[in-house]
Amino acid sequence: MKLNGSEIIIECLKEQGVDTVFGYPGGAILNVYDALYKHSDEITHILTSHEQGASHAADGYARATGKVGVCFATSGPGATNLVTGIATAAMDSIPIVAITCNVTVPLLGKDSFQEVDIAGITMPITKHSFIVKDVNKLADTIRRAFTIAKEGRPGPVLVDITKDVTANECDYVKTTPKTIERVTDTIKEEDIVKAVNMIKEAKKPVVFAGGGAIASDASDELRRFVNKVDAPVVDSLMGKGAFDGTDPRYAGMLGMHGTKAANYSVTECDLLIVVGARFSDRVTGNTRKFANNAKILQFDVDAAEINKNIRTDASVIGDALEILKRINALLDQCNHSEWIQHVEELKADYPMKYNTDRLNGPLIMEKIFEVTGGDAIISTDVGQHQMWAAQHYNYKKPRTLLTSGGLGTMGYGLGAAIGAKVGCRDKVVINIAGDGCFRMNMNELATAARYNIPVIEVIFDNHVLGMVRQWQDLFYGKRYSATVLDDSVDYVKIAEAMGIKAYTITKPEEIVPVFEEAISLNIPVLIECQLNRDDKVFPMVSPGAPISEAFDREDLDKKDNQ
């Protein structure tokens, strides 16, 4: 049948099982929105307050559901406003398809009104960027975009479509989406055998779980693998929930703000088994002194990650789930009881400490875990609150922590929370933000209110840019340049003005009743938590130092008293 380009776009989204699109209309994309209007009973459109919010919502939807997130934007500034969200998804390997529209073909390259080369701009931060100038190529391009976003290592894809293509007609034939096969052709039998032998020979193994274990849905197989290897587990920020954070084998997050037990375990181990992690600088610290006592065995779907940051002794390239299945089939039950006991002692000797007598981030996160039973989806912005959310909420399942790990995008969390809640209506969704981050995209409160999306927005309000101030305090002689937010902004009034119910918490005993009430209301809620500006995230590793030199407040006090 003959359809115009806009109708083809909608039909292709329906082919792919898309039920929700986040976006913002404009002149160049008007034809698409007109077609979308006619299919509003099949595809829900969430009008965000800003295109960046749409990109983060698509990202949060993808992370929480495991499906591809979709966002729309018009040409020029509409398209460029997606860039930060696309880059966020790229750094964390999140599958989204961003569809933008541009000026007509005759106007391309002439500095026309609201014209920009968005395909060129996003080329370095997407798996692929398309520009469609021929309606006959439109359907296949959209189908390719979804395939590329999902296959192998996931990531964002941009499809830019000229306005005349959205109006032109051609024949459309409905097609069943291509089945995405797991990457197995790169898994070599000799690599599997070598990996099994290395595991058998190890006396002090540690399993390091990253975001790839979540992307491949390998959580159950990872648990079986860990039990067979009989090893403690550490994770990256992106890997949280891949392995149950309440399991006795769990030693904590690795790296700059990881637990001392995790950092010391990796420093002492003789085999580090890496499942879907990329050895970020925030994980490794000084790479020359990282896991020097260990052989490194890395499993990753992306061959480019092998030997990129840390030299490996062996690797297996392919889908993490399939790799773990094959190794589990060959591996006999191991016994490392003495090593497990040693790591248990490290956990006992170096617990995560904080002051329970006054309101602070760690206490709030532990109380949120208590109230939700660990079954909520937590999104975060970036900074101290992000680290407290990672350290003090035990993620039991994958896809329950949504956070910008690679790009570190302030303002990410609220949009992501909206996307997650739209995709997972039965889940409690809570965004943890600092007051500095909240200012970046707080306009998305209006989105939550407009659609009555019951997310809980939590502001850790310490009146400073907390993490930057922490670095200024520790490494810049307490010169607090441009990090103090002493002003008269009233976040409760802002929330109420946007139609959001709001609370303020100032004392520990208020945490549980306020959160219980907020959850029970099942409406959008903002909770402002007044914190001390001098609170810090510990443990911490100084930039350039090895992770074995993690320090906390007690270590600083001892140093000051020497």
Coordinates of C-alpha atoms in Angstrom, one line a residue:
M1 CA 0.0 0.0 0.0
K2 CA 1.1 3.6 -0.6
L3 CA 1.9 5.7 2.5
N4 CA 3.6 8.9 3.0
G5 CA 6.9 9.1 4.9
S6 CA 5.4 10.1 8.2
E7 CA 2.9 7.2 8.1
I8 CA 5.8 4.8 7.2
I9 CA 7.7 6.0 10.3
I10 CA 4.7 5.2 12.5
E11 CA 4.1 1.8 10.9
C12 CA 7.8 0.9 11.3
L13 CA 7.7 1.9 15.0
K14 CA 4.6 -0.4 15.4
E15 CA 6.5 -3.2 13.6
Q16 CA 9.3 -2.9 16.3
G17 CA 6.8 -3.1 19.1
V18 CA 7.3 0.5 20.2
D19 CA 4.6 1.6 22.6
T20 CA 6.0 4.9 23.9
V21 CA 7.8 7.8 22.3
F22 CA 9.2 10.8 24.2
G23 CA 9.6 14.0 22.3
Y24 CA 8.9 17.6 21.4
P25 CA 7.4 18.8 18.1
G26 CA 8.4 21.6 15.7
G27 CA 8.1 22.7 12.2
A28 CA 10.3 20.1 10.4
I29 CA 8.7 17.2 12.2
L30 CA 5.1 18.4 12.0
N31 CA 4.1 15.8 9.5
V32 CA 5.3 13.0 11.7
Y33 CA 3.4 14.4 14.7
D34 CA 0.3 14.6 12.5
A35 CA 0.6 10.9 11.7
L36 CA 1.3 10.1 15.3
Y37 CA -2.0 11.8 16.3
K38 CA -3.9 9.3 14.2
H39 CA -2.2 6.4 16.1
S40 CA -2.4 7.7 19.6
D41 CA -4.3 4.7 20.7
E42 CA -1.3 2.5 19.7
I43 CA 1.7 4.6 20.6
T44 CA 1.8 6.9 23.6
H45 CA 3.6 10.2 23.2
I46 CA 5.0 11.9 26.2
L47 CA 5.6 15.6 25.6
T48 CA 8.6 16.5 27.7
S49 CA 9.5 20.0 28.8
H50 CA 12.8 20.0 26.8
E51 CA 14.3 17.7 24.2
Q52 CA 17.1 16.7 26.5
G53 CA 14.5 15.4 28.9
A54 CA 13.0 13.3 26.1
S55 CA 16.4 11.8 25.3
H56 CA 17.0 10.9 29.0
A57 CA 13.4 9.5 29.3
A58 CA 14.1 7.3 26.3
D59 CA 17.3 6.2 27.9
G60 CA 15.7 5.5 31.3
Y61 CA 12.9 3.5 29.5
A62 CA 15.5 1.4 27.7
R63 CA 17.6 0.7 30.9
A64 CA 14.5 -0.2 33.0
T65 CA 12.7 -2.4 30.4
G66 CA 15.6 -3.8 28.2
K67 CA 13.8 -2.5 25.1
V68 CA 14.8 0.2 22.7
G69 CA 13.9 3.7 23.9
V70 CA 12.6 6.2 21.2
C71 CA 12.7 10.0 21.2
F72 CA 11.6 12.6 18.6
A73 CA 12.9 16.1 18.0
T74 CA 12.6 18.7 15.2
S75 CA 15.4 20.2 13.3
G76 CA 18.1 22.7 14.4
P77 CA 18.0 23.3 18.2
G78 CA 15.5 20.6 18.7
A79 CA 17.9 18.1 17.3
T80 CA 21.0 19.5 19.1
N81 CA 19.1 19.4 22.4
L82 CA 19.2 15.6 22.1
V83 CA 23.0 15.5 21.9
T84 CA 23.8 15.2 25.6
G85 CA 21.2 12.4 26.0
I86 CA 22.6 10.6 23.0
A87 CA 26.1 10.9 24.3
T88 CA 25.0 9.6 27.7
A89 CA 23.4 6.5 26.1
A90 CA 26.5 6.0 24.0
M91 CA 28.9 6.0 27.0
D92 CA 26.8 3.5 28.8
S93 CA 25.8 1.3 25.9
I94 CA 22.1 2.0 26.0
P95 CA 19.9 1.2 23.0
I96 CA 17.9 4.2 21.9
V97 CA 16.7 5.4 18.5
A98 CA 16.5 9.2 18.1
I99 CA 14.4 10.3 15.2
T100 CA 14.8 13.9 14.0
C101 CA 13.6 15.8 11.0
N102 CA 15.4 18.3 8.9
V103 CA 14.7 20.9 6.2
T104 CA 13.8 19.7 2.8
V105 CA 16.4 18.3 0.5
P106 CA 16.7 21.5 -1.7
L107 CA 17.5 23.6 1.4
L108 CA 20.2 21.3 2.9
G109 CA 23.6 22.9 3.2
K110 CA 22.3 26.4 2.7
D111 CA 22.1 27.6 6.3
S112 CA 18.4 27.4 6.1
F113 CA 16.2 28.3 9.0
Q114 CA 16.6 25.7 11.8
E115 CA 19.0 23.6 9.7
V116 CA 21.8 21.7 11.3
D117 CA 23.8 18.6 10.2
I118 CA 22.7 16.5 13.2
A119 CA 23.9 13.3 11.6
G120 CA 27.4 14.7 11.3
I121 CA 27.2 16.2 14.8
T122 CA 26.2 12.9 16.4
M123 CA 28.4 10.6 14.4
P124 CA 31.1 10.2 17.1
I125 CA 28.4 9.5 19.8
T126 CA 26.2 7.0 18.0
K127 CA 26.6 3.5 16.7
H128 CA 25.4 4.9 13.4
S129 CA 23.8 8.1 12.2
F130 CA 21.6 8.2 9.1
I131 CA 20.1 11.0 7.0
V132 CA 17.2 9.9 4.8
K133 CA 16.7 11.9 1.6
D134 CA 14.6 9.4 -0.3
V135 CA 11.3 8.1 0.9
N136 CA 11.9 4.7 -0.8
K137 CA 14.8 4.1 1.7
L138 CA 13.0 5.2 4.8
A139 CA 11.4 2.0 6.1
D140 CA 14.6 0.0 5.6
T141 CA 16.7 2.7 7.4
I142 CA 14.4 2.7 10.4
R143 CA 14.5 -1.1 10.6
R144 CA 18.3 -1.0 10.4
A145 CA 18.4 1.6 13.1
F146 CA 16.6 -0.7 15.6
T147 CA 18.7 -3.6 14.6
I148 CA 22.0 -1.7 15.1
A149 CA 20.8 -0.2 18.4
K150 CA 20.1 -3.7 19.8
E151 CA 22.7 -6.0 18.3
G152 CA 26.1 -6.8 19.8
R153 CA 27.1 -4.0 22.2
P154 CA 23.9 -1.9 22.4
G155 CA 23.9 1.8 21.8
P156 CA 22.1 4.9 20.3
V157 CA 21.3 5.4 16.7
L158 CA 20.1 8.6 15.1
V159 CA 17.8 8.8 12.0
D160 CA 17.5 12.3 10.5
I161 CA 14.7 12.6 7.9
T162 CA 14.2 15.6 5.6
K163 CA 10.7 17.1 5.7
D164 CA 9.9 16.4 2.1
V165 CA 10.6 12.7 2.7
T166 CA 8.0 12.8 5.5
A167 CA 5.4 14.0 3.0
N168 CA 6.4 12.0 -0.1
E169 CA 4.7 8.7 -0.8
C170 CA 5.9 5.2 -1.7
D171 CA 4.9 1.6 -1.3
Y172 CA 5.1 0.2 2.2
V173 CA 5.1 -3.5 3.0
K174 CA 4.9 -4.6 6.6
T175 CA 7.9 -6.6 7.7
T176 CA 8.5 -8.8 10.7
P177 CA 11.5 -7.4 12.7
K178 CA 14.8 -9.1 12.4
T179 CA 15.6 -11.5 15.2
I180 CA 18.6 -10.2 17.1
E181 CA 21.0 -13.1 17.5
R182 CA 23.5 -13.2 20.4
V183 CA 27.1 -12.7 19.4
T184 CA 28.5 -16.3 19.5
D185 CA 30.6 -16.6 16.4
T186 CA 33.5 -14.9 18.1
I187 CA 33.5 -17.4 21.0
K188 CA 36.4 -19.7 20.4
E189 CA 36.5 -23.2 22.1
E190 CA 40.2 -22.7 22.9
D191 CA 39.4 -19.5 24.7
I192 CA 36.7 -21.1 26.8
V193 CA 39.1 -24.0 27.7
K194 CA 41.8 -21.6 28.6
A195 CA 39.4 -19.6 30.8
V196 CA 38.2 -22.8 32.6
N197 CA 41.8 -23.8 33.3
M198 CA 42.7 -20.4 34.6
I199 CA 39.7 -20.6 37.0
K200 CA 40.6 -24.1 38.1
E201 CA 44.2 -23.0 38.9
A202 CA 43.2 -19.9 40.9
K203 CA 43.4 -19.8 44.7
K204 CA 42.0 -16.3 45.2
P205 CA 39.6 -15.4 42.4
V206 CA 37.4 -12.3 42.3
V207 CA 34.5 -11.8 39.8
F208 CA 34.0 -8.3 38.6
A209 CA 30.6 -7.6 37.1
G210 CA 29.9 -4.7 34.8
G211 CA 27.1 -3.3 32.7
G212 CA 27.6 -5.9 30.0
A213 CA 26.3 -8.5 32.4
I214 CA 23.0 -6.6 32.6
A215 CA 22.8 -5.8 28.9
S216 CA 23.1 -9.5 28.0
D217 CA 20.5 -10.5 30.7
A218 CA 23.2 -12.7 32.2
S219 CA 22.3 -12.2 35.9
D220 CA 21.0 -15.7 36.6
E221 CA 23.9 -17.4 34.8
L222 CA 26.3 -15.1 36.6
R223 CA 25.0 -16.2 39.9
R224 CA 25.5 -19.9 38.9
F225 CA 29.0 -19.0 37.7
V226 CA 29.9 -17.2 41.0
N227 CA 28.7 -20.2 43.0
K228 CA 30.7 -22.6 40.9
V229 CA 33.9 -20.5 41.1
D230 CA 33.2 -19.9 44.8
A231 CA 34.5 -16.3 44.6
P232 CA 33.6 -13.0 46.1
V233 CA 32.0 -10.5 43.7
V234 CA 32.6 -6.8 43.1
D235 CA 30.9 -4.6 40.6
S236 CA 31.1 -1.3 38.7
L237 CA 28.6 1.5 39.0
M238 CA 27.0 0.2 35.7
G239 CA 27.0 -3.4 36.9
K240 CA 25.0 -2.8 40.0
G241 CA 22.2 -5.4 40.3
A242 CA 23.9 -7.8 37.9
F243 CA 24.7 -9.7 41.1
D244 CA 22.5 -9.5 44.2
G245 CA 23.9 -6.8 46.5
T246 CA 22.5 -8.6 49.5
D247 CA 24.3 -11.9 48.8
P248 CA 27.0 -12.8 51.3
R249 CA 29.6 -13.1 48.5
Y250 CA 29.1 -9.5 47.5
A251 CA 32.0 -7.3 48.6
G252 CA 30.9 -4.0 47.2
M253 CA 31.6 -1.5 44.4
L254 CA 35.1 -1.3 43.0
G255 CA 37.1 1.9 42.4
M256 CA 37.4 5.5 43.4
H257 CA 34.3 5.4 45.8
G258 CA 34.2 1.6 46.1
T259 CA 34.4 -0.2 49.4
K260 CA 37.7 -0.9 51.0
A261 CA 36.8 -4.6 51.0
A262 CA 36.2 -4.6 47.2
N263 CA 39.4 -2.6 46.5
Y264 CA 41.6 -4.7 48.8
S265 CA 40.1 -8.0 47.4
V266 CA 41.0 -7.0 43.9
T267 CA 44.4 -5.9 45.0
E268 CA 45.1 -9.2 46.7
C269 CA 43.4 -11.6 44.3
D270 CA 45.3 -13.9 41.9
L271 CA 42.6 -14.0 39.2
L272 CA 40.2 -11.2 38.3
I273 CA 37.4 -12.4 36.1
V274 CA 35.8 -9.5 34.4
V275 CA 32.2 -9.9 33.0
G276 CA 31.2 -7.1 30.7
A277 CA 33.2 -4.2 32.3
R278 CA 35.4 -1.8 30.4
F279 CA 38.0 -0.9 33.1
S280 CA 37.0 2.8 33.5
D281 CA 39.5 5.1 35.1
R282 CA 37.1 5.5 38.0
V283 CA 37.4 1.7 38.6
T284 CA 41.1 1.2 38.1
G285 CA 42.8 4.2 39.7
N286 CA 46.5 4.0 38.8
T287 CA 46.5 1.4 36.0
R288 CA 50.1 0.5 36.6
K289 CA 49.2 -0.6 40.1
F290 CA 45.8 -2.2 39.4
A291 CA 45.5 -5.9 40.4
N292 CA 49.2 -6.4 40.1
N293 CA 49.0 -9.8 41.9
A294 CA 46.3 -11.1 39.5
K295 CA 45.9 -12.6 36.1
I296 CA 43.2 -10.8 34.2
L297 CA 40.5 -12.9 32.4
Q298 CA 38.0 -10.7 30.5
F299 CA 34.7 -11.6 28.9
D300 CA 33.3 -8.9 26.6
V301 CA 31.1 -8.6 23.5
D302 CA 33.3 -5.8 22.2
A303 CA 36.8 -6.8 21.1
A304 CA 37.9 -3.2 21.3
E305 CA 37.7 -3.3 25.1
I306 CA 40.3 -6.1 25.4
N307 CA 43.7 -4.6 26.4
K308 CA 42.3 -1.0 25.9
N309 CA 42.9 0.1 29.5
I310 CA 44.2 -2.9 31.3
R311 CA 46.4 -5.7 29.8
T312 CA 44.6 -9.1 30.0
D313 CA 46.1 -12.5 30.3
A314 CA 43.2 -14.1 28.5
S315 CA 39.8 -13.2 27.1
V316 CA 36.7 -14.5 25.5
I317 CA 34.9 -12.3 23.0
G318 CA 31.1 -12.7 22.7
D319 CA 27.8 -12.4 24.5
A320 CA 28.3 -12.6 28.3
L321 CA 25.3 -14.9 28.8
E322 CA 26.5 -17.4 26.2
I323 CA 30.1 -17.3 27.5
L324 CA 29.0 -18.0 31.1
K325 CA 26.8 -20.9 30.0
R326 CA 29.6 -22.5 28.1
I327 CA 32.0 -22.1 31.0
N328 CA 29.5 -23.3 33.6
A329 CA 29.0 -26.5 31.5
L330 CA 32.7 -27.3 31.7
L331 CA 33.6 -26.0 35.2
D332 CA 33.7 -28.3 38.2
Q333 CA 32.7 -27.0 41.6
C334 CA 35.6 -25.0 43.1
N335 CA 36.3 -24.5 46.8
H336 CA 37.9 -21.3 48.0
S337 CA 36.6 -21.2 51.6
E338 CA 39.7 -19.7 53.1
W339 CA 39.7 -16.8 50.5
I340 CA 36.0 -16.2 51.0
Q341 CA 36.5 -16.1 54.8
H342 CA 39.3 -13.6 54.3
V343 CA 37.1 -11.3 52.2
E344 CA 34.4 -11.6 54.9
E345 CA 36.9 -10.4 57.4
L346 CA 37.8 -7.5 55.1
K347 CA 34.1 -6.6 55.0
A348 CA 33.9 -6.8 58.8
D349 CA 37.1 -4.7 59.3
Y350 CA 36.1 -2.0 56.8
P351 CA 32.4 -1.4 57.0
M352 CA 30.7 1.6 55.4
K353 CA 30.4 4.1 58.3
Y354 CA 28.4 7.2 58.6
N355 CA 26.7 9.3 61.3
T356 CA 23.3 8.0 62.2
D357 CA 22.4 10.9 64.6
R358 CA 21.7 13.5 61.9
L359 CA 20.3 13.6 58.4
N360 CA 22.8 12.5 55.7
G361 CA 22.9 10.8 52.3
P362 CA 23.9 7.3 53.4
L363 CA 21.2 7.2 56.1
I364 CA 18.5 8.3 53.6
M365 CA 19.5 5.7 51.1
E366 CA 19.5 2.9 53.7
K367 CA 16.1 4.0 54.9
I368 CA 14.8 4.1 51.3
F369 CA 16.0 0.5 50.9
E370 CA 14.2 -0.4 54.1
V371 CA 10.9 1.2 53.0
T372 CA 11.0 -0.2 49.5
G373 CA 12.4 -3.6 50.4
G374 CA 15.0 -3.1 47.7
D375 CA 12.4 -3.5 45.0
A376 CA 12.4 0.1 43.7
I377 CA 14.0 1.4 40.6
I378 CA 16.5 4.1 41.6
S379 CA 17.7 6.7 39.1
T380 CA 20.3 9.3 40.0
D381 CA 21.9 12.4 38.7
V382 CA 25.7 12.8 39.1
G383 CA 27.7 13.7 42.2
Q384 CA 27.9 12.8 45.9
H385 CA 24.2 11.7 45.9
Q386 CA 25.0 9.3 43.1
M387 CA 27.7 7.6 45.0
W388 CA 25.7 7.4 48.2
A389 CA 22.9 5.8 46.1
A390 CA 25.4 3.3 44.8
Q391 CA 27.0 2.6 48.1
H392 CA 24.0 2.4 50.5
Y393 CA 21.1 0.9 48.5
N394 CA 21.5 -2.8 47.9
Y395 CA 20.5 -3.5 44.3
K396 CA 19.1 -7.1 44.2
K397 CA 18.2 -7.2 40.6
P398 CA 19.4 -5.8 37.3
R399 CA 17.9 -2.7 35.7
T400 CA 17.1 -1.2 39.1
L401 CA 19.9 1.5 39.1
L402 CA 19.7 4.0 36.3
T403 CA 22.6 6.4 36.3
S404 CA 25.0 8.2 34.0
G405 CA 28.2 6.2 34.6
G406 CA 30.4 7.1 31.6
L407 CA 29.4 10.7 30.7
G408 CA 28.4 11.8 34.2
T409 CA 25.4 13.8 33.0
M410 CA 24.0 16.3 35.6
G411 CA 20.3 16.5 35.0
Y412 CA 19.9 13.0 33.8
G413 CA 17.9 11.4 36.6
L414 CA 14.4 13.0 36.5
G415 CA 13.9 12.4 32.7
A416 CA 15.3 8.8 33.2
A417 CA 12.9 8.3 36.1
I418 CA 9.9 9.4 34.0
G419 CA 11.0 7.0 31.2
A420 CA 11.4 4.1 33.7
K421 CA 8.1 4.7 35.3
V422 CA 6.3 4.8 32.0
G423 CA 8.0 1.5 31.0
C424 CA 7.5 -0.2 34.5
R425 CA 4.2 1.1 35.8
D426 CA 4.2 -1.5 38.7
K427 CA 7.5 -0.3 40.1
V428 CA 8.3 2.4 42.6
V429 CA 10.6 4.8 40.8
I430 CA 12.7 7.2 42.8
N431 CA 15.2 9.8 41.5
I432 CA 18.0 10.9 43.7
A433 CA 19.4 14.3 42.8
G434 CA 21.6 17.0 44.3
D435 CA 20.3 20.5 44.3
G436 CA 22.9 21.5 41.6
C437 CA 21.7 18.7 39.4
F438 CA 18.1 19.3 40.0
R439 CA 18.4 22.8 38.6
M440 CA 19.6 21.4 35.3
N441 CA 16.3 19.8 34.2
M442 CA 13.8 20.5 37.0
N443 CA 11.3 21.6 34.3
E444 CA 10.6 17.9 33.8
L445 CA 8.5 18.1 37.0
A446 CA 5.9 19.7 34.8
T447 CA 6.0 16.6 32.6
A448 CA 5.4 14.3 35.5
A449 CA 2.6 16.4 36.7
R450 CA 0.9 16.7 33.2
Y451 CA 0.7 13.0 32.8
N452 CA 0.4 12.1 36.5
I453 CA 3.6 9.9 36.3
P454 CA 4.1 9.0 40.0
V455 CA 7.9 9.4 40.3
I456 CA 9.4 10.5 43.6
E457 CA 12.0 13.2 43.1
V458 CA 14.4 13.4 46.0
I459 CA 16.7 16.4 46.4
F460 CA 19.8 16.1 48.6
D461 CA 19.9 19.8 49.3
N462 CA 23.3 20.9 50.7
H463 CA 23.4 24.3 48.9
V464 CA 26.7 23.4 47.1
L465 CA 27.9 21.5 44.2
G466 CA 28.8 18.7 46.5
M467 CA 31.3 16.5 44.7
V468 CA 33.2 19.4 43.2
R469 CA 33.3 21.1 46.6
Q470 CA 34.6 17.8 48.1
W471 CA 37.5 17.9 45.6
Q472 CA 38.1 21.6 46.4
D473 CA 38.2 20.7 50.1
L474 CA 40.6 17.8 49.7
F475 CA 42.8 18.8 46.8
Y476 CA 42.4 22.6 46.2
G477 CA 43.1 24.1 49.6
K478 CA 39.4 24.7 50.4
R479 CA 39.1 27.3 47.6
Y480 CA 35.4 27.0 46.9
S481 CA 35.3 28.6 43.5
A482 CA 31.8 28.7 41.9
T483 CA 30.5 25.7 44.0
V484 CA 28.3 27.5 46.6
L485 CA 24.6 27.7 45.9
D486 CA 23.6 30.0 48.7
D487 CA 20.4 31.6 47.3
S488 CA 16.7 31.8 48.1
V489 CA 15.5 29.1 45.7
D490 CA 12.6 27.3 47.4
Y491 CA 12.3 23.8 45.8
V492 CA 9.1 23.0 47.6
K493 CA 7.4 26.1 46.1
I494 CA 8.8 25.3 42.7
A495 CA 7.3 21.8 42.9
E496 CA 3.9 23.0 44.1
A497 CA 3.9 25.6 41.4
M498 CA 4.2 22.8 38.8
G499 CA 1.4 20.8 40.4
I500 CA 3.7 18.4 42.5
K501 CA 3.1 17.6 46.1
A502 CA 6.3 18.3 48.1
Y503 CA 7.8 17.6 51.5
T504 CA 10.9 18.8 53.4
I505 CA 12.9 16.4 55.6
T506 CA 15.3 17.8 58.2
K507 CA 15.6 15.0 60.8
P508 CA 16.3 11.3 60.6
E509 CA 13.0 10.3 62.1
E510 CA 11.1 12.0 59.3
I511 CA 12.6 9.8 56.6
V512 CA 10.5 6.6 56.8
P513 CA 7.0 8.2 57.4
V514 CA 7.5 10.7 54.5
F515 CA 8.7 8.1 52.0
E516 CA 5.9 5.7 53.1
E517 CA 3.3 8.4 52.5
A518 CA 4.9 9.4 49.2
I519 CA 4.8 5.9 47.9
S520 CA 1.2 5.3 49.1
L521 CA -0.1 8.4 47.3
N522 CA 0.9 7.1 43.9
I523 CA 1.3 10.6 42.5
P524 CA 4.3 12.7 41.5
V525 CA 6.1 13.8 44.7
L526 CA 9.2 15.9 45.5
I527 CA 11.1 15.4 48.8
E528 CA 13.7 17.9 49.7
C529 CA 16.3 16.7 52.2
Q530 CA 18.4 19.3 54.0
L531 CA 22.0 18.1 54.3
N532 CA 25.2 19.4 55.7
R533 CA 27.4 21.0 52.9
D534 CA 30.5 19.5 54.4
D535 CA 29.4 15.9 54.2
K536 CA 31.7 13.8 52.0
V537 CA 31.6 10.5 50.1
F538 CA 34.0 8.0 51.6
P539 CA 35.9 5.8 50.9
M540 CA 37.7 7.7 48.2
V541 CA 40.8 7.1 46.1
S542 CA 42.9 10.2 45.2
P543 CA 43.2 10.9 41.5
G544 CA 46.2 9.0 40.1
A545 CA 46.5 6.8 43.2
P546 CA 46.1 3.0 43.3
I547 CA 42.8 1.7 44.6
S548 CA 44.6 0.0 47.4
E549 CA 45.1 3.5 48.9
A550 CA 41.4 4.1 49.5
F551 CA 40.9 6.4 52.5
D552 CA 38.0 7.5 54.6
R553 CA 37.3 10.2 57.3
E554 CA 39.1 8.1 60.0
D555 CA 42.2 7.9 57.8
L556 CA 42.2 11.7 57.3
D557 CA 41.8 12.3 61.0
K558 CA 44.8 10.0 61.8
K559 CA 46.9 11.8 59.2
D560 CA 46.0 15.2 60.6
N561 CA 46.9 14.0 64.1
Q562 CA 50.4 12.6 63.1

